[in-house]
């Protein structure tokens, strides 16, 4: 006979406690966050990989990404500046040898 711990761990899924607790608002926020992460990834890819991209175009991509992020998450400028701005700045420095 299996111990209760083994039965529970075998049947349990990750994040079981949260599975039934997701409200429509939480699901929508998770979708927006996933969309934002995908968008930032695309901007970073363009900065690093597009050989024809100019500094001005890359700066415009970054500015547009920030505006889109603030459109999805109003009032979260500080969060954007802490989470995504350093990655975008590093990409600009690496790609265009900026100071």
XYZ file of N, CA, C and O in Angstrom:
396
model
N 0.841 -1.185 0.000
C 0.000 0.000 0.000
C 0.884 1.246 0.000
O 1.861 1.316 0.723
N 0.522 2.228 -0.831
C 1.323 3.445 -0.935
C 1.000 4.386 0.210
O -0.115 4.426 0.714
N 2.010 5.141 0.583
C 1.813 6.121 1.645
C 0.960 7.280 1.115
O 0.942 7.555 -0.080
N 0.258 7.992 1.985
C -0.569 9.127 1.545
C 0.245 10.202 0.835
O -0.243 10.838 -0.086
N 1.498 10.400 1.250
C 2.331 11.412 0.606
C 2.583 11.057 -0.860
O 2.553 11.914 -1.722
N 2.843 9.791 -1.122
C 3.108 9.364 -2.507
C 1.864 9.493 -3.355
O 1.929 9.873 -4.510
N 0.719 9.173 -2.791
C -0.526 9.279 -3.552
C -0.791 10.743 -3.902
O -1.074 11.084 -5.044
N -0.649 11.626 -2.919
C -0.877 13.043 -3.168
C 0.108 13.600 -4.180
O -0.277 14.308 -5.087
N 1.394 13.273 -4.029
C 2.379 13.845 -4.940
C 2.211 13.300 -6.351
O 2.488 13.987 -7.319
N 1.732 12.077 -6.487
C 1.545 11.491 -7.800
C 0.357 12.141 -8.508
O 0.380 12.380 -9.703
N -0.698 12.436 -7.757
C -1.908 13.003 -8.342
C -1.866 14.525 -8.443
O -2.621 15.111 -9.192
N -1.004 15.143 -7.673
C -0.965 16.605 -7.636
C -0.321 17.161 -8.896
O 0.595 16.588 -9.450
N -0.844 18.290 -9.315
C -0.262 19.021 -10.432
C 0.394 20.272 -9.884
O -0.001 20.769 -8.837
N 1.358 20.827 -10.618
C 1.966 22.087 -10.149
C 0.893 23.171 -10.029
O -0.019 23.243 -10.825
N 1.035 23.985 -9.025
C 0.129 25.119 -8.787
C -1.311 24.675 -8.567
O -2.243 25.381 -8.925
N -1.512 23.477 -8.009
C -2.865 22.985 -7.756
C -3.686 23.959 -6.927
O -4.863 24.134 -7.165
N -3.057 24.601 -5.970
C -3.785 25.498 -5.079
C -4.352 26.679 -5.851
O -5.395 27.214 -5.503
N -3.709 27.091 -6.927
C -4.153 28.258 -7.673
C -5.069 27.906 -8.840
O -5.731 28.772 -9.372
N -5.128 26.676 -9.248
C -5.871 26.318 -10.450
C -7.327 26.766 -10.399
O -7.835 27.305 -11.345
N -8.001 26.545 -9.314
C -9.395 26.931 -9.214
C -9.582 28.370 -8.772
O -10.690 28.868 -8.786
N -8.518 29.049 -8.394
C -8.628 30.392 -7.835
C -8.478 31.488 -8.887
O -8.607 32.649 -8.563
N -8.201 31.133 -10.139
C -8.004 32.151 -11.164
C -9.329 32.785 -11.558
O -10.227 32.130 -12.065
N -9.421 34.073 -11.333
C -10.603 34.822 -11.730
C -10.405 35.291 -13.165
O -9.273 35.284 -13.681
N -11.451 35.721 -13.823
C -11.285 36.246 -15.194
C -10.289 37.413 -15.251
O -9.543 37.544 -16.215
N -10.270 38.239 -14.200
C -9.326 39.367 -14.175
C -7.885 38.871 -14.102
O -7.003 39.413 -14.767
N -7.651 37.840 -13.291
C -6.302 37.285 -13.183
C -5.866 36.635 -14.490
O -4.711 36.767 -14.904
N -6.788 35.961 -15.149
C -6.470 35.341 -16.435
C -6.149 36.399 -17.485
O -5.210 36.236 -18.274
N -6.932 37.478 -17.495
C -6.670 38.558 -18.459
C -5.330 39.219 -18.179
O -4.575 39.520 -19.110
N -5.004 39.430 -16.919
C -3.713 40.022 -16.585
C -2.571 39.092 -16.993
O -1.547 39.553 -17.499
N -2.741 37.809 -16.810
C -1.717 36.844 -17.223
C -1.543 36.869 -18.736
O -0.410 36.800 -19.237
N -2.652 36.989 -19.469
C -2.556 37.085 -20.938
C -1.808 38.350 -21.360
O -0.968 38.315 -22.250
N -2.155 39.464 -20.715
C -1.475 40.724 -21.058
C 0.004 40.653 -20.721
O 0.841 41.141 -21.489
N 0.340 40.048 -19.605
C 1.741 39.921 -19.218
C 2.491 39.052 -20.214
O 3.607 39.380 -20.617
N 1.881 37.959 -20.632
C 2.513 37.089 -21.632
C 2.718 37.853 -22.941
O 3.772 37.766 -23.569
N 1.708 38.627 -23.337
C 1.796 39.436 -24.561
C 2.919 40.466 -24.443
O 3.689 40.674 -25.384
N 3.043 41.093 -23.271
C 4.108 42.077 -23.054
C 5.482 41.423 -23.130
O 6.392 41.952 -23.782
N 5.630 40.268 -22.498
C 6.914 39.573 -22.543
C 7.269 39.172 -23.967
O 8.424 39.291 -24.388
N 6.287 38.714 -24.726
C 6.516 38.349 -26.118
C 6.937 39.583 -26.921
O 7.876 39.519 -27.716
N 6.258 40.702 -26.695
C 6.572 41.933 -27.412
C 7.994 42.410 -27.103
O 8.741 42.775 -28.014
N 8.384 42.397 -25.842
C 9.734 42.811 -25.468
C 10.757 41.877 -26.112
O 11.790 42.321 -26.613
N 10.469 40.594 -26.140
C 11.349 39.637 -26.808
C 11.506 39.941 -28.283
O 12.612 39.839 -28.836
N 10.419 40.329 -28.936
C 10.486 40.681 -30.362
C 11.314 41.946 -30.575
O 12.104 42.023 -31.522
N 11.142 42.936 -29.699
C 11.927 44.170 -29.815
C 13.412 43.852 -29.622
O 14.262 44.321 -30.384
N 13.729 43.051 -28.611
C 15.130 42.671 -28.381
C 15.698 41.909 -29.576
O 16.837 42.151 -29.991
N 14.912 41.015 -30.136
C 15.367 40.265 -31.314
C 15.642 41.199 -32.477
O 16.652 41.050 -33.176
N 14.753 42.144 -32.699
C 14.950 43.093 -33.795
C 16.218 43.916 -33.571
O 17.003 44.127 -34.505
N 16.424 44.380 -32.348
C 17.610 45.189 -32.062
C 18.879 44.391 -32.317
O 19.818 44.873 -32.939
N 18.914 43.160 -31.831
C 20.128 42.353 -31.969
C 20.327 41.794 -33.382
O 21.463 41.631 -33.826
N 19.259 41.500 -34.105
C 19.402 40.709 -35.321
C 19.196 41.448 -36.627
O 19.637 40.955 -37.668
N 18.523 42.584 -36.623
C 18.264 43.284 -37.884
C 19.482 44.111 -38.271
O 19.770 45.137 -37.654
N 20.203 43.703 -39.308
C 21.425 44.429 -39.675
C 21.157 45.821 -40.248
O 22.045 46.667 -40.259
N 19.942 46.069 -40.726
C 19.614 47.360 -41.334
C 18.988 48.345 -40.351
O 18.674 49.469 -40.731
N 18.817 47.939 -39.117
C 18.174 48.787 -38.114
C 19.120 49.911 -37.689
O 20.267 49.666 -37.336
N 18.611 51.135 -37.725
C 19.412 52.275 -37.284
C 19.159 52.537 -35.804
O 18.200 52.019 -35.225
N 20.008 53.357 -35.217
C 19.838 53.730 -33.808
C 18.492 54.410 -33.611
O 17.786 54.136 -32.629
N 18.113 55.269 -34.528
C 16.849 55.988 -34.413
C 15.662 55.033 -34.473
O 14.709 55.158 -33.697
N 15.723 54.066 -35.385
C 14.643 53.093 -35.492
C 14.552 52.220 -34.242
O 13.458 51.930 -33.759
N 15.702 51.821 -33.716
C 15.719 51.005 -32.508
C 15.164 51.802 -31.330
O 14.386 51.268 -30.518
N 15.530 53.059 -31.232
C 15.002 53.916 -30.159
C 13.493 54.066 -30.278
O 12.783 54.071 -29.270
N 13.009 54.167 -31.504
C 11.571 54.266 -31.727
C 10.867 52.968 -31.327
O 9.787 52.993 -30.722
N 11.478 51.824 -31.629
C 10.921 50.539 -31.201
C 10.803 50.473 -29.678
O 9.782 50.033 -29.140
N 11.849 50.903 -28.999
C 11.854 50.882 -27.533
C 10.773 51.819 -26.986
O 10.021 51.449 -26.078
N 10.682 53.015 -27.546
C 9.675 53.977 -27.082
C 8.265 53.444 -27.329
O 7.380 53.565 -26.463
N 8.043 52.832 -28.489
C 6.722 52.272 -28.800
C 6.392 51.098 -27.880
O 5.243 50.922 -27.482
N 7.403 50.293 -27.552
C 7.183 49.170 -26.638
C 6.777 49.690 -25.258
O 5.879 49.138 -24.614
N 7.418 50.747 -24.824
C 7.071 51.316 -23.516
C 5.650 51.860 -23.529
O 4.879 51.628 -22.589
N 5.275 52.557 -24.589
C 3.913 53.091 -24.683
C 2.887 51.968 -24.721
O 1.838 52.056 -24.084
N 3.185 50.892 -25.438
C 2.273 49.744 -25.490
C 2.149 49.096 -24.112
O 1.047 48.723 -23.687
N 3.276 48.966 -23.419
C 3.264 48.373 -22.083
C 2.427 49.216 -21.124
O 1.633 48.683 -20.342
N 2.586 50.527 -21.208
C 1.812 51.409 -20.330
C 0.337 51.426 -20.724
O -0.528 51.657 -19.886
N 0.058 51.155 -21.995
C -1.332 51.015 -22.423
C -1.966 49.764 -21.842
O -3.144 49.761 -21.469
N -1.180 48.700 -21.747
C -1.694 47.448 -21.178
C -1.767 47.513 -19.656
O -2.664 46.949 -19.044
N -0.773 48.188 -19.063
C -0.676 48.275 -17.610
C -0.518 49.740 -17.203
O 0.583 50.189 -16.898
N -1.613 50.505 -17.205
C -1.526 51.925 -16.855
C -0.974 52.124 -15.445
O -1.281 51.364 -14.528
N -0.138 53.134 -15.302
C 0.408 53.465 -13.993
C 1.562 52.582 -13.552
O 2.008 52.679 -12.410
N 2.047 51.732 -14.425
C 3.122 50.799 -14.059
C 4.452 51.188 -14.713
O 5.269 50.347 -15.039
N 4.676 52.481 -14.868
C 5.908 52.956 -15.499
C 7.137 52.550 -14.695
O 8.154 52.145 -15.261
N 7.058 52.641 -13.379
C 8.190 52.248 -12.541
C 8.520 50.769 -12.739
O 9.696 50.402 -12.854
N 7.503 49.933 -12.798
C 7.734 48.500 -13.018
C 8.411 48.276 -14.364
O 9.357 47.480 -14.477
N 7.962 48.974 -15.407
C 8.596 48.850 -16.719
C 10.054 49.287 -16.641
O 10.934 48.605 -17.166
N 10.284 50.426 -15.991
C 11.651 50.952 -15.892
C 12.577 50.022 -15.109
O 13.766 49.950 -15.389
N 12.032 49.307 -14.146
C 12.853 48.384 -13.362
C 13.061 47.040 -14.056
O 14.136 46.447 -13.959
N 12.045 46.557 -14.763
C 12.107 45.217 -15.328
C 12.633 45.170 -16.762
O 13.442 44.303 -17.096
N 12.142 46.049 -17.616
C 12.448 45.930 -19.040
C 13.437 46.960 -19.559
O 14.205 46.669 -20.470
N 13.423 48.153 -19.011
C 14.303 49.208 -19.501
C 15.780 48.808 -19.468
O 16.491 49.033 -20.453
N 16.288 48.197 -18.387
C 17.704 47.803 -18.386
C 18.055 46.811 -19.500
O 19.114 46.922 -20.121
N 17.169 45.873 -19.782
C 17.428 44.904 -20.860
C 17.454 45.596 -22.211
O 18.306 45.301 -23.062
N 16.522 46.523 -22.417
C 16.468 47.240 -23.679
C 17.683 48.157 -23.836
O 18.270 48.241 -24.926
N 18.077 48.820 -22.758
C 19.263 49.679 -22.812
C 20.523 48.857 -23.096
O 21.381 49.276 -23.871
N 20.630 47.697 -22.479
C 21.792 46.831 -22.701
C 21.845 46.385 -24.161
O 22.903 46.382 -24.788
N 20.701 46.058 -24.718
C 20.652 45.660 -26.123
C 21.100 46.808 -27.022
O 21.863 46.600 -27.973
N 20.654 48.018 -26.711
C 21.057 49.183 -27.502
C 22.563 49.414 -27.381
O 23.236 49.681 -28.382
N 23.087 49.315 -26.158
C 24.532 49.498 -25.962
C 25.330 48.445 -26.714
O 26.307 48.753 -27.386
N 24.917 47.199 -26.591
C 25.638 46.111 -27.250
C 25.607 46.237 -28.758
O 26.619 46.076 -29.430
N 24.459 46.538 -29.286
C 24.281 46.561 -30.747
C 24.924 47.777 -31.389
O 25.544 47.683 -32.430
N 24.781 48.928 -30.746
C 25.235 50.171 -31.376
C 26.468 50.768 -30.688
O 26.859 51.874 -31.008
N 27.045 50.047 -29.752
C 28.251 50.486 -29.045
C 28.059 51.867 -28.416
O 28.908 52.748 -28.507
N 26.906 52.033 -27.765
C 26.604 53.304 -27.100
C 27.219 53.325 -25.723
O 27.478 52.293 -25.121
N 27.428 54.517 -25.179
C 27.977 54.662 -23.823
C 26.877 54.674 -22.812
O 25.849 55.150 -22.940
